[in-house]
PDB file of C-alpha atoms in Angstrom:
ATOM      1  CA  ASP A   1      -2.763 -14.516  11.862  1.00 66.00           C
ATOM      2  CA  VAL A   2      -2.743 -10.727  11.896  1.00 63.00           C
ATOM      3  CA  LYS A   3       0.702  -9.368  11.107  1.00 90.00           C
ATOM      4  CA  VAL A   4       0.299  -5.559  10.977  1.00 94.00           C
ATOM      5  CA  THR A   5      -2.261  -4.031  13.309  1.00 94.00           C
ATOM      6  CA  GLN A   6      -3.447  -0.446  13.331  1.00 94.00           C
ATOM      7  CA  SER A   7      -5.004   0.789  16.547  1.00 90.00           C
ATOM      8  CA  SER A   8      -8.255   2.136  15.084  1.00 91.00           C
ATOM      9  CA  ARG A   9     -10.371   1.453  11.990  1.00 91.00           C
ATOM     10  CA  TYR A  10     -12.316   4.714  12.226  1.00 94.00           C
ATOM     11  CA  LEU A  11     -11.459   7.922  14.034  1.00 96.00           C
ATOM     12  CA  VAL A  12     -13.202  11.291  14.256  1.00 97.00           C
ATOM     13  CA  LYS A  13     -11.209  14.195  15.669  1.00 97.00           C
ATOM     14  CA  ARG A  14     -11.694  17.935  15.985  1.00 97.00           C
ATOM     15  CA  THR A  15      -9.568  20.550  14.257  1.00 98.00           C
ATOM     16  CA  GLY A  16      -6.553  21.398  16.384  1.00 97.00           C
ATOM     17  CA  GLU A  17      -6.487  18.136  18.329  1.00 97.00           C
ATOM     18  CA  LYS A  18      -3.315  16.103  18.648  1.00 97.00           C
ATOM     19  CA  VAL A  19      -3.900  12.714  17.058  1.00 97.00           C
ATOM     20  CA  PHE A  20      -1.939   9.505  17.480  1.00 97.00           C
ATOM     21  CA  LEU A  21      -2.183   6.638  15.013  1.00 97.00           C
ATOM     22  CA  GLU A  22      -0.477   3.461  16.188  1.00 97.00           C
ATOM     23  CA  CYS A  23       0.873   0.585  14.147  1.00 97.00           C
ATOM     24  CA  VAL A  24       2.300  -2.670  15.487  1.00 97.00           C
ATOM     25  CA  GLN A  25       3.884  -5.526  13.495  1.00 96.00           C
ATOM     26  CA  ASP A  26       4.829  -8.971  14.785  1.00 95.00           C
ATOM     27  CA  MET A  27       7.250 -10.035  12.033  1.00 91.00           C
ATOM     28  CA  ASP A  28      10.446  -8.437  13.391  1.00 92.00           C
ATOM     29  CA  HIS A  29      10.591  -6.162  10.337  1.00 91.00           C
ATOM     30  CA  GLU A  30      13.087  -3.315  10.289  1.00 91.00           C
ATOM     31  CA  ASN A  31      11.246  -1.109   7.777  1.00 91.00           C
ATOM     32  CA  MET A  32       7.937   0.508   8.596  1.00 94.00           C
ATOM     33  CA  PHE A  33       5.945   3.016   6.573  1.00 95.00           C
ATOM     34  CA  TRP A  34       3.030   5.392   6.978  1.00 97.00           C
ATOM     35  CA  TYR A  35       0.976   6.251   3.898  1.00 96.00           C
ATOM     36  CA  ARG A  36      -2.140   8.239   3.268  1.00 96.00           C
ATOM     37  CA  GLN A  37      -4.557   7.279   0.535  1.00 93.00           C
ATOM     38  CA  ASP A  38      -6.828   9.752  -1.202  1.00 92.00           C
ATOM     39  CA  PRO A  39      -9.146   9.238  -4.193  1.00 86.00           C
ATOM     40  CA  GLY A  40      -7.315   9.739  -7.479  1.00 82.00           C
ATOM     41  CA  LEU A  41      -3.940  10.166  -5.779  1.00 86.00           C
ATOM     42  CA  GLY A  42      -3.135   6.636  -4.691  1.00 86.00           C
ATOM     43  CA  LEU A  43      -0.892   5.919  -1.724  1.00 91.00           C
ATOM     44  CA  ARG A  44       1.547   8.651  -0.787  1.00 93.00           C
ATOM     45  CA  LEU A  45       4.406   8.141   1.647  1.00 94.00           C
ATOM     46  CA  ILE A  46       4.334  10.321   4.753  1.00 97.00           C
ATOM     47  CA  TYR A  47       7.242   8.891   6.750  1.00 96.00           C
ATOM     48  CA  PHE A  48       9.471   5.875   6.686  1.00 93.00           C
ATOM     49  CA  SER A  49      11.521   4.243   9.464  1.00 94.00           C
ATOM     50  CA  TYR A  50      14.339   1.789   8.779  1.00 90.00           C
ATOM     51  CA  ASP A  51      15.240   1.057  12.395  1.00 91.00           C
ATOM     52  CA  VAL A  52      14.408   1.972  15.971  1.00 93.00           C
ATOM     53  CA  LYS A  53      14.619   5.741  16.497  1.00 91.00           C
ATOM     54  CA  MET A  54      15.463   6.227  12.789  1.00 92.00           C
ATOM     55  CA  LYS A  55      13.089   8.037  10.471  1.00 93.00           C
ATOM     56  CA  GLU A  56      13.067   9.563   7.045  1.00 93.00           C
ATOM     57  CA  LYS A  57      10.617  12.013   5.502  1.00 94.00           C
ATOM     58  CA  GLY A  58       8.488  10.753   2.687  1.00 93.00           C
ATOM     59  CA  ASP A  59       6.785  12.765  -0.017  1.00 91.00           C
ATOM     60  CA  ILE A  60       4.225  14.568   2.168  1.00 95.00           C
ATOM     61  CA  PRO A  61       5.581  14.931   5.739  1.00 97.00           C
ATOM     62  CA  GLU A  62       4.183  18.411   6.428  1.00 96.00           C
ATOM     63  CA  GLY A  63       1.846  18.437   9.433  1.00 96.00           C
ATOM     64  CA  TYR A  64       2.984  15.001  10.614  1.00 98.00           C
ATOM     65  CA  SER A  65       5.643  13.536  12.861  1.00 97.00           C
ATOM     66  CA  VAL A  66       6.505   9.957  13.797  1.00 97.00           C
ATOM     67  CA  SER A  67       7.942   7.976  16.661  1.00 97.00           C
ATOM     68  CA  ARG A  68       9.691   4.603  16.648  1.00 97.00           C
ATOM     69  CA  GLU A  69      10.826   3.758  20.173  1.00 96.00           C
ATOM     70  CA  LYS A  70      10.471  -0.010  19.725  1.00 96.00           C
ATOM     71  CA  LYS A  71      11.081  -2.125  16.657  1.00 96.00           C
ATOM     72  CA  GLU A  72       7.526  -3.421  16.469  1.00 96.00           C
ATOM     73  CA  ARG A  73       5.720  -0.091  16.881  1.00 97.00           C
ATOM     74  CA  PHE A  74       5.572   2.933  14.572  1.00 97.00           C
ATOM     75  CA  SER A  75       3.389   5.859  15.548  1.00 97.00           C
ATOM     76  CA  LEU A  76       2.113   8.657  13.338  1.00 98.00           C
ATOM     77  CA  ILE A  77       1.354  11.947  15.078  1.00 98.00           C
ATOM     78  CA  LEU A  78      -0.766  14.801  13.811  1.00 97.00           C
ATOM     79  CA  GLU A  79       0.372  17.660  16.037  1.00 94.00           C
ATOM     80  CA  SER A  80      -2.659  19.836  15.268  1.00 97.00           C
ATOM     81  CA  ALA A  81      -5.210  18.078  13.113  1.00 97.00           C
ATOM     82  CA  SER A  82      -6.675  19.962  10.175  1.00 97.00           C
ATOM     83  CA  THR A  83      -9.558  19.139   7.858  1.00 97.00           C
ATOM     84  CA  ASN A  84      -7.179  18.528   4.950  1.00 97.00           C
ATOM     85  CA  GLN A  85      -5.759  15.603   6.906  1.00 98.00           C
ATOM     86  CA  THR A  86      -9.049  13.745   6.584  1.00 97.00           C
ATOM     87  CA  SER A  87      -7.947  10.596   4.777  1.00 96.00           C
ATOM     88  CA  MET A  88      -7.315   6.871   4.930  1.00 95.00           C
ATOM     89  CA  TYR A  89      -4.015   6.105   6.679  1.00 96.00           C
ATOM     90  CA  LEU A  90      -2.179   2.857   6.045  1.00 95.00           C
ATOM     91  CA  CYS A  91       0.811   1.379   7.821  1.00 96.00           C
ATOM     92  CA  ALA A  92       3.113  -1.175   6.190  1.00 94.00           C
ATOM     93  CA  SER A  93       6.259  -3.100   7.045  1.00 93.00           C
ATOM     94  CA  THR A  94       8.998  -4.955   5.164  1.00 88.00           C
ATOM     95  CA  LYS A  95      12.152  -6.853   6.016  1.00 85.00           C
ATOM     96  CA  ARG A  96      15.359  -4.893   5.475  1.00 77.00           C
ATOM     97  CA  GLY A  97      18.085  -6.024   3.135  1.00 65.00           C
ATOM     98  CA  LEU A  98      15.991  -8.087   0.783  1.00 57.00           C
ATOM     99  CA  ALA A  99      15.044  -6.359  -2.449  1.00 57.00           C
ATOM    100  CA  HIS A 100      12.364  -8.903  -3.144  1.00 59.00           C
ATOM    101  CA  THR A 101      10.657  -8.728   0.195  1.00 72.00           C
ATOM    102  CA  GLU A 102       6.903  -8.795   0.518  1.00 79.00           C
ATOM    103  CA  ALA A 103       5.159  -5.784   2.034  1.00 85.00           C
ATOM    104  CA  PHE A 104       2.522  -6.306   4.720  1.00 90.00           C
ATOM    105  CA  PHE A 105      -0.158  -3.709   5.283  1.00 92.00           C
ATOM    106  CA  GLY A 106      -2.452  -2.905   8.157  1.00 93.00           C
ATOM    107  CA  GLN A 107      -6.212  -2.684   7.784  1.00 91.00           C
ATOM    108  CA  GLY A 108      -6.171   1.099   7.536  1.00 93.00           C
ATOM    109  CA  THR A 109      -7.486   3.919   9.717  1.00 95.00           C
ATOM    110  CA  ARG A 110     -10.094   6.191   8.226  1.00 94.00           C
ATOM    111  CA  LEU A 111      -9.586   9.545   9.930  1.00 97.00           C
ATOM    112  CA  THR A 112     -12.139  12.327   9.726  1.00 97.00           C
ATOM    113  CA  VAL A 113     -11.191  15.765  11.054  1.00 98.00           C
ATOM    114  CA  VAL A 114     -14.181  18.020  11.704  1.00 97.00           C
TER     115      VAL A 114
ATOM    116  CA  LYS B 169       2.926  11.905 -15.944  1.00 63.00           C
ATOM    117  CA  ASN B 170       2.850   9.364 -13.121  1.00 80.00           C
ATOM    118  CA  GLU B 171       5.770   6.958 -12.900  1.00 90.00           C
ATOM    119  CA  VAL B 172       3.291   4.065 -12.508  1.00 94.00           C
ATOM    120  CA  GLU B 173       0.204   4.004 -14.694  1.00 95.00           C
ATOM    121  CA  GLN B 174      -2.620   1.492 -14.426  1.00 96.00           C
ATOM    122  CA  SER B 175      -5.394   0.728 -16.870  1.00 95.00           C
ATOM    123  CA  PRO B 176      -8.267   0.628 -16.830  1.00 96.00           C
ATOM    124  CA  GLN B 177      -9.181   2.825 -13.867  1.00 94.00           C
ATOM    125  CA  ASN B 178     -12.576   1.165 -13.534  1.00 96.00           C
ATOM    126  CA  LEU B 179     -13.768  -2.186 -14.772  1.00 97.00           C
ATOM    127  CA  THR B 180     -17.115  -3.955 -14.541  1.00 97.00           C
ATOM    128  CA  ALA B 181     -17.332  -7.603 -15.546  1.00 97.00           C
ATOM    129  CA  GLN B 182     -19.840 -10.424 -15.468  1.00 97.00           C
ATOM    130  CA  GLU B 183     -19.158 -13.421 -13.274  1.00 97.00           C
ATOM    131  CA  GLY B 184     -16.998 -15.947 -15.113  1.00 97.00           C
ATOM    132  CA  GLU B 185     -15.262 -13.447 -17.388  1.00 97.00           C
ATOM    133  CA  PHE B 186     -11.507 -13.341 -17.891  1.00 98.00           C
ATOM    134  CA  ILE B 187     -10.110 -10.046 -16.593  1.00 98.00           C
ATOM    135  CA  THR B 188      -6.852  -8.254 -17.349  1.00 98.00           C
ATOM    136  CA  ILE B 189      -5.468  -5.247 -15.479  1.00 98.00           C
ATOM    137  CA  ASN B 190      -2.367  -3.524 -16.812  1.00 98.00           C
ATOM    138  CA  CYS B 191       0.486  -1.658 -15.163  1.00 98.00           C
ATOM    139  CA  SER B 192       3.172   0.349 -16.967  1.00 97.00           C
ATOM    140  CA  TYR B 193       6.073   2.058 -15.241  1.00 96.00           C
ATOM    141  CA  SER B 194       8.846   4.383 -16.326  1.00 95.00           C
ATOM    142  CA  VAL B 195      11.627   3.713 -13.789  1.00 92.00           C
ATOM    143  CA  GLY B 196      14.072   0.866 -13.349  1.00 91.00           C
ATOM    144  CA  ILE B 197      12.754  -1.514 -10.734  1.00 91.00           C
ATOM    145  CA  SER B 198      13.951  -4.339  -8.549  1.00 87.00           C
ATOM    146  CA  ALA B 199      10.444  -5.679  -7.874  1.00 89.00           C
ATOM    147  CA  LEU B 200       6.790  -5.112  -8.652  1.00 93.00           C
ATOM    148  CA  HIS B 201       3.869  -5.892  -6.366  1.00 94.00           C
ATOM    149  CA  TRP B 202       0.225  -6.459  -7.101  1.00 96.00           C
ATOM    150  CA  LEU B 203      -1.963  -5.518  -4.146  1.00 95.00           C
ATOM    151  CA  GLN B 204      -5.659  -6.026  -3.455  1.00 96.00           C
ATOM    152  CA  GLN B 205      -7.757  -3.640  -1.389  1.00 94.00           C
ATOM    153  CA  HIS B 206     -11.300  -4.582  -0.404  1.00 89.00           C
ATOM    154  CA  PRO B 207     -13.916  -2.045   0.742  1.00 83.00           C
ATOM    155  CA  GLY B 208     -13.038  -1.173   4.317  1.00 76.00           C
ATOM    156  CA  GLY B 209      -9.415  -0.471   3.495  1.00 73.00           C
ATOM    157  CA  GLY B 210      -7.043  -3.309   4.331  1.00 84.00           C
ATOM    158  CA  ILE B 211      -4.469  -4.141   1.663  1.00 90.00           C
ATOM    159  CA  VAL B 212      -3.230  -7.624   0.873  1.00 90.00           C
ATOM    160  CA  SER B 213      -0.179  -8.437  -1.212  1.00 90.00           C
ATOM    161  CA  LEU B 214      -1.114 -10.802  -4.048  1.00 93.00           C
ATOM    162  CA  PHE B 215       2.170 -11.147  -5.905  1.00 91.00           C
ATOM    163  CA  MET B 216       5.720  -9.915  -5.877  1.00 90.00           C
ATOM    164  CA  LEU B 217       7.491 -10.187  -9.231  1.00 91.00           C
ATOM    165  CA  SER B 218      10.934  -9.423 -10.549  1.00 89.00           C
ATOM    166  CA  SER B 219      10.675 -11.484 -13.746  1.00 90.00           C
ATOM    167  CA  GLY B 220       8.452 -13.925 -15.619  1.00 92.00           C
ATOM    168  CA  LYS B 221       5.131 -15.102 -14.360  1.00 95.00           C
ATOM    169  CA  LYS B 222       3.465 -16.246 -11.134  1.00 94.00           C
ATOM    170  CA  LYS B 223       0.179 -18.048 -10.553  1.00 96.00           C
ATOM    171  CA  HIS B 224      -1.923 -18.394  -7.443  1.00 93.00           C
ATOM    172  CA  GLY B 225      -5.295 -20.029  -7.814  1.00 95.00           C
ATOM    173  CA  ARG B 226      -7.277 -18.049 -10.391  1.00 97.00           C
ATOM    174  CA  LEU B 227      -4.800 -15.187 -10.396  1.00 97.00           C
ATOM    175  CA  ILE B 228      -1.868 -14.881 -12.781  1.00 97.00           C
ATOM    176  CA  ALA B 229       0.679 -12.065 -12.843  1.00 97.00           C
ATOM    177  CA  THR B 230       3.228 -11.457 -15.564  1.00 97.00           C
ATOM    178  CA  ILE B 231       6.008  -8.941 -15.980  1.00 97.00           C
ATOM    179  CA  ASN B 232       8.100  -7.837 -18.960  1.00 96.00           C
ATOM    180  CA  ILE B 233      11.112  -5.973 -17.619  1.00 93.00           C
ATOM    181  CA  GLN B 234      12.295  -4.782 -21.040  1.00 94.00           C
ATOM    182  CA  GLU B 235       8.913  -3.273 -21.865  1.00 95.00           C
ATOM    183  CA  LYS B 236       8.359  -2.014 -18.284  1.00 96.00           C
ATOM    184  CA  HIS B 237       4.932  -3.604 -18.168  1.00 97.00           C
ATOM    185  CA  SER B 238       3.026  -6.013 -15.956  1.00 98.00           C
ATOM    186  CA  SER B 239      -0.414  -7.584 -16.169  1.00 98.00           C
ATOM    187  CA  LEU B 240      -2.696  -9.151 -13.595  1.00 98.00           C
ATOM    188  CA  HIS B 241      -5.155 -11.690 -14.947  1.00 98.00           C
ATOM    189  CA  ILE B 242      -8.172 -13.134 -13.152  1.00 97.00           C
ATOM    190  CA  THR B 243      -9.691 -16.264 -14.653  1.00 96.00           C
ATOM    191  CA  ALA B 244     -13.309 -17.278 -14.005  1.00 96.00           C
ATOM    192  CA  SER B 245     -13.990 -14.037 -12.132  1.00 97.00           C
ATOM    193  CA  HIS B 246     -16.309 -14.062  -9.130  1.00 96.00           C
ATOM    194  CA  PRO B 247     -18.139 -11.291  -7.238  1.00 96.00           C
ATOM    195  CA  ARG B 248     -15.745 -11.781  -4.313  1.00 94.00           C
ATOM    196  CA  ASP B 249     -12.942 -10.582  -6.632  1.00 96.00           C
ATOM    197  CA  SER B 250     -14.532  -7.114  -6.519  1.00 96.00           C
ATOM    198  CA  ALA B 251     -11.866  -4.842  -5.067  1.00 96.00           C
ATOM    199  CA  VAL B 252      -9.300  -2.216  -5.964  1.00 96.00           C
ATOM    200  CA  TYR B 253      -6.127  -3.681  -7.469  1.00 97.00           C
ATOM    201  CA  ILE B 254      -2.973  -1.647  -7.013  1.00 96.00           C
ATOM    202  CA  CYS B 255       0.368  -1.963  -8.764  1.00 96.00           C
ATOM    203  CA  ALA B 256       3.426  -0.896  -6.758  1.00 94.00           C
ATOM    204  CA  VAL B 257       7.052  -0.817  -7.901  1.00 92.00           C
ATOM    205  CA  LEU B 258      10.267  -0.758  -5.909  1.00 88.00           C
ATOM    206  CA  PRO B 259      12.802   1.372  -7.836  1.00 88.00           C
ATOM    207  CA  THR B 260      16.422   0.300  -8.147  1.00 86.00           C
ATOM    208  CA  SER B 261      17.482   3.647  -6.704  1.00 76.00           C
ATOM    209  CA  GLY B 262      18.565   2.008  -3.475  1.00 63.00           C
ATOM    210  CA  THR B 263      15.730   3.035  -1.160  1.00 69.00           C
ATOM    211  CA  TYR B 264      12.760   1.084   0.107  1.00 74.00           C
ATOM    212  CA  LYS B 265      10.227   3.624  -1.119  1.00 81.00           C
ATOM    213  CA  TYR B 266       7.535   2.076  -3.240  1.00 88.00           C
ATOM    214  CA  ILE B 267       5.815   3.972  -6.045  1.00 90.00           C
ATOM    215  CA  PHE B 268       2.126   3.161  -6.338  1.00 92.00           C
ATOM    216  CA  GLY B 269      -0.350   3.274  -9.185  1.00 93.00           C
ATOM    217  CA  THR B 270      -3.709   4.864  -8.442  1.00 91.00           C
ATOM    218  CA  GLY B 271      -5.484   1.528  -8.647  1.00 94.00           C
ATOM    219  CA  THR B 272      -8.064  -0.263 -10.780  1.00 96.00           C
ATOM    220  CA  ARG B 273     -11.532  -0.573  -9.298  1.00 95.00           C
ATOM    221  CA  LEU B 274     -13.021  -3.920 -10.320  1.00 97.00           C
ATOM    222  CA  LYS B 275     -16.650  -4.859  -9.889  1.00 97.00           C
ATOM    223  CA  VAL B 276     -17.768  -8.371 -10.808  1.00 97.00           C
ATOM    224  CA  LEU B 277     -21.504  -8.813 -11.189  1.00 97.00           C
ATOM    225  CA  ALA B 278     -23.287 -12.062 -10.375  1.00 95.00           C
TER     226      ALA B 278
END
Protein backbone atom coordinates (compact mmCIF):
# COMPACT_ATOMS: atom_id res chain seq x y z
CA ASP A 1 0.00 0.00 0.00
CA VAL A 2 2.29 2.71 -1.33
CA LYS A 3 1.19 6.14 -0.14
CA VAL A 4 3.84 8.58 -1.44
CA THR A 5 5.45 7.74 -4.76
CA GLN A 6 8.42 9.46 -6.34
CA SER A 7 8.80 9.07 -10.08
CA SER A 8 12.41 7.84 -10.12
CA ARG A 9 14.73 6.06 -7.69
CA TYR A 10 17.91 7.01 -9.55
CA LEU A 11 18.52 9.79 -12.05
CA VAL A 12 21.63 10.96 -13.88
CA LYS A 13 21.48 14.34 -15.60
CA ARG A 14 23.95 16.65 -17.30
CA THR A 15 24.90 20.10 -16.06
CA GLY A 16 22.50 22.68 -17.44
CA GLU A 17 19.61 20.29 -18.04
CA LYS A 18 16.13 21.04 -16.76
CA VAL A 19 15.14 18.31 -14.33
CA PHE A 20 11.70 17.37 -13.07
CA LEU A 21 11.18 15.30 -9.93
CA GLU A 22 7.60 14.16 -9.43
CA CYS A 23 5.84 13.17 -6.24
CA VAL A 24 2.32 11.77 -5.93
CA GLN A 25 0.40 10.96 -2.73
CA ASP A 26 -2.90 9.09 -2.44
CA MET A 27 -3.94 10.18 1.06
CA ASP A 28 -5.67 13.48 0.17
CA HIS A 29 -3.04 15.38 2.17
CA GLU A 30 -2.93 19.15 1.92
CA ASN A 31 0.73 19.59 2.91
CA MET A 32 3.55 18.38 0.71
CA PHE A 33 7.28 18.89 1.12
CA TRP A 34 10.48 18.53 -0.86
CA TYR A 35 13.70 17.88 1.05
CA ARG A 36 17.25 17.16 0.08
CA GLN A 37 19.45 14.95 2.20
CA ASP A 38 23.22 15.22 2.28
CA PRO A 39 25.74 13.41 4.51
CA GLY A 40 26.27 15.24 7.79
CA LEU A 41 23.56 17.80 7.04
CA GLY A 42 20.40 15.79 7.50
CA LEU A 43 17.18 16.67 5.70
CA ARG A 44 16.84 20.27 4.59
CA LEU A 45 13.58 21.76 3.36
CA ILE A 46 13.60 23.08 -0.19
CA TYR A 47 9.94 23.98 -0.70
CA PHE A 48 6.65 23.39 1.01
CA SER A 49 3.09 23.50 -0.36
CA TYR A 50 0.03 23.76 1.87
CA ASP A 51 -2.59 23.65 -0.88
CA VAL A 52 -3.04 23.51 -4.63
CA LYS A 53 -1.11 26.32 -6.34
CA MET A 54 0.25 27.47 -2.95
CA LYS A 55 3.93 27.24 -2.14
CA GLU A 56 6.37 28.51 0.41
CA LYS A 57 10.16 28.63 0.28
CA GLY A 58 12.03 26.41 2.65
CA ASP A 59 15.56 26.81 3.92
CA ILE A 60 17.40 26.18 0.64
CA PRO A 61 15.17 27.18 -2.32
CA GLU A 62 17.92 28.64 -4.52
CA GLY A 63 18.17 26.85 -7.87
CA TYR A 64 14.80 25.13 -7.44
CA SER A 65 11.17 25.81 -8.22
CA VAL A 66 8.01 23.81 -7.59
CA SER A 67 4.60 23.23 -9.09
CA ARG A 68 1.38 22.05 -7.44
CA GLU A 69 -1.42 22.04 -10.00
CA LYS A 70 -3.29 19.13 -8.41
CA LYS A 71 -3.65 18.23 -4.76
CA GLU A 72 -2.02 14.83 -5.12
CA ARG A 73 1.03 15.92 -7.13
CA PHE A 74 3.99 18.10 -6.14
CA SER A 75 6.79 18.61 -8.62
CA LEU A 76 10.31 19.84 -7.94
CA ILE A 77 12.07 21.55 -10.84
CA LEU A 78 15.76 22.18 -11.27
CA GLU A 79 15.79 24.88 -13.94
CA SER A 80 19.46 24.36 -14.83
CA ALA A 81 21.01 21.45 -12.99
CA SER A 82 24.41 21.94 -11.40
CA THR A 83 26.82 19.47 -9.83
CA ASN A 84 26.14 20.87 -6.35
CA GLN A 85 22.56 19.66 -6.72
CA THR A 86 23.74 16.06 -6.69
CA SER A 87 21.87 14.69 -3.69
CA MET A 88 19.11 12.47 -2.37
CA TYR A 89 15.70 14.13 -2.77
CA LEU A 90 12.78 13.13 -0.58
CA CYS A 91 9.12 14.06 -0.85
CA ALA A 92 6.75 13.95 2.13
CA SER A 93 3.13 14.73 2.89
CA THR A 94 1.00 15.43 5.96
CA LYS A 95 -2.61 16.23 6.72
CA ARG A 96 -3.30 19.90 7.41
CA GLY A 97 -4.77 21.14 10.65
CA LEU A 98 -3.62 18.34 12.90
CA ALA A 99 -0.53 19.10 14.94
CA HIS A 100 -0.01 15.45 15.71
CA THR A 101 -0.23 14.19 12.18
CA GLU A 102 2.06 11.50 10.88
CA ALA A 103 4.39 12.34 8.00
CA PHE A 104 4.65 9.97 5.05
CA PHE A 105 7.76 9.91 2.91
CA GLY A 106 8.51 8.71 -0.57
CA GLN A 107 11.29 6.26 -1.35
CA GLY A 108 13.69 9.00 -2.41
CA THR A 109 15.33 9.96 -5.70
CA ARG A 110 19.09 9.85 -5.86
CA LEU A 111 20.06 12.49 -8.40
CA THR A 112 23.54 12.70 -9.88
CA VAL A 113 24.44 15.74 -11.99
CA VAL A 114 27.51 15.22 -14.17
CA LYS B 1 24.52 24.44 17.46
CA ASN B 2 21.79 22.41 15.78
CA GLU B 3 18.29 22.72 17.21
CA VAL B 4 17.99 18.90 17.17
CA GLU B 5 20.94 16.83 18.30
CA GLN B 6 21.15 13.05 18.15
CA SER B 7 23.58 10.71 19.85
CA PRO B 8 25.40 8.63 19.06
CA GLN B 9 26.06 9.38 15.39
CA ASN B 10 27.14 5.81 14.73
CA LEU B 11 26.42 2.66 16.66
CA THR B 12 27.44 -0.96 16.14
CA ALA B 13 25.79 -3.65 18.24
CA GLN B 14 25.69 -7.42 18.45
CA GLU B 15 22.45 -9.20 17.69
CA GLY B 16 20.28 -9.39 20.81
CA GLU B 17 21.66 -6.26 22.47
CA PHE B 18 19.46 -3.53 23.92
CA ILE B 19 19.99 -0.28 22.00
CA THR B 20 19.26 3.32 22.96
CA ILE B 21 19.37 6.32 20.63
CA ASN B 22 18.96 9.79 22.09
CA CYS B 23 17.50 13.02 20.75
CA SER B 24 17.74 16.43 22.42
CA TYR B 25 16.12 19.58 21.08
CA SER B 26 16.18 23.24 22.02
CA VAL B 27 12.83 24.56 20.73
CA GLY B 28 9.28 24.21 21.99
CA ILE B 29 7.56 21.44 20.09
CA SER B 30 4.09 20.13 19.43
CA ALA B 31 5.29 16.69 18.32
CA LEU B 32 8.39 14.58 17.82
CA HIS B 33 8.84 11.85 15.23
CA TRP B 34 11.22 8.94 15.08
CA LEU B 35 11.95 7.91 11.51
CA GLN B 36 13.78 4.93 10.05
CA GLN B 37 15.73 5.04 6.79
CA HIS B 38 17.06 1.83 5.26
CA PRO B 39 19.84 1.75 2.64
CA GLY B 40 18.23 2.77 -0.63
CA GLY B 41 16.63 5.85 0.86
CA GLY B 42 12.96 5.44 1.74
CA ILE B 43 11.92 6.80 5.13
CA VAL B 44 9.31 5.23 7.37
CA SER B 45 7.71 6.91 10.36
CA LEU B 46 8.12 4.73 13.47
CA PHE B 47 6.55 6.89 16.16
CA MET B 48 4.94 10.25 16.68
CA LEU B 49 5.07 11.49 20.28
CA SER B 50 3.84 14.52 22.14
CA SER B 51 4.14 13.06 25.65
CA GLY B 52 4.94 9.87 27.56
CA LYS B 53 5.86 6.64 25.92
CA LYS B 54 4.85 4.47 22.96
CA LYS B 55 5.67 0.85 22.15
CA HIS B 56 5.49 -1.04 18.90
CA GLY B 57 6.88 -4.54 18.87
CA ARG B 58 10.52 -4.37 19.96
CA LEU B 59 10.64 -0.60 19.66
CA ILE B 60 9.93 1.81 22.50
CA ALA B 61 10.00 5.60 22.29
CA THR B 62 9.87 7.98 25.23
CA ILE B 63 9.75 11.74 25.50
CA ASN B 64 10.35 14.16 28.37
CA ILE B 65 8.91 17.52 27.36
CA GLN B 66 10.35 19.39 30.34
CA GLU B 67 13.87 18.15 29.64
CA LYS B 68 13.44 18.45 25.84
CA HIS B 69 14.68 14.92 25.34
CA SER B 70 13.50 11.74 23.65
CA SER B 71 14.91 8.23 23.44
CA LEU B 72 14.33 5.36 21.04
CA HIS B 73 14.99 1.91 22.45
CA ILE B 74 15.32 -1.33 20.50
CA THR B 75 15.06 -4.53 22.51
CA ALA B 76 16.55 -7.82 21.28
CA SER B 77 18.16 -6.10 18.30
CA HIS B 78 18.37 -7.91 14.98
CA PRO B 79 20.45 -7.33 11.82
CA ARG B 80 17.29 -6.18 10.02
CA ASP B 81 17.19 -3.23 12.46
CA SER B 82 20.31 -1.87 10.73
CA ALA B 83 19.31 1.53 9.38
CA VAL B 84 19.61 5.24 9.99
CA TYR B 85 17.27 6.51 12.72
CA ILE B 86 16.24 10.13 12.47
CA CYS B 87 14.60 12.35 15.07
CA ALA B 88 12.36 15.13 13.75
CA VAL B 89 10.51 17.78 15.74
CA LEU B 90 7.56 19.96 14.82
CA PRO B 91 8.03 23.36 16.51
CA THR B 92 5.12 25.14 18.15
CA SER B 93 5.84 28.19 16.00
CA GLY B 94 2.71 27.59 13.96
CA THR B 95 4.20 26.20 10.75
CA TYR B 96 4.42 22.66 9.47
CA LYS B 97 8.18 22.77 9.00
CA TYR B 98 9.93 19.91 10.70
CA ILE B 99 13.45 20.22 12.09
CA PHE B 100 15.52 17.08 11.62
CA GLY B 101 18.46 15.60 13.46
CA THR B 102 21.33 14.34 11.32
CA GLY B 103 20.55 10.74 12.16
CA THR B 104 22.09 7.78 13.98
CA ARG B 105 23.54 5.05 11.81
CA LEU B 106 22.92 1.68 13.46
CA LYS B 107 24.56 -1.55 12.40
CA VAL B 108 23.55 -4.78 14.13
CA LEU B 109 25.91 -7.68 13.59
CA ALA B 110 24.74 -11.29 13.49
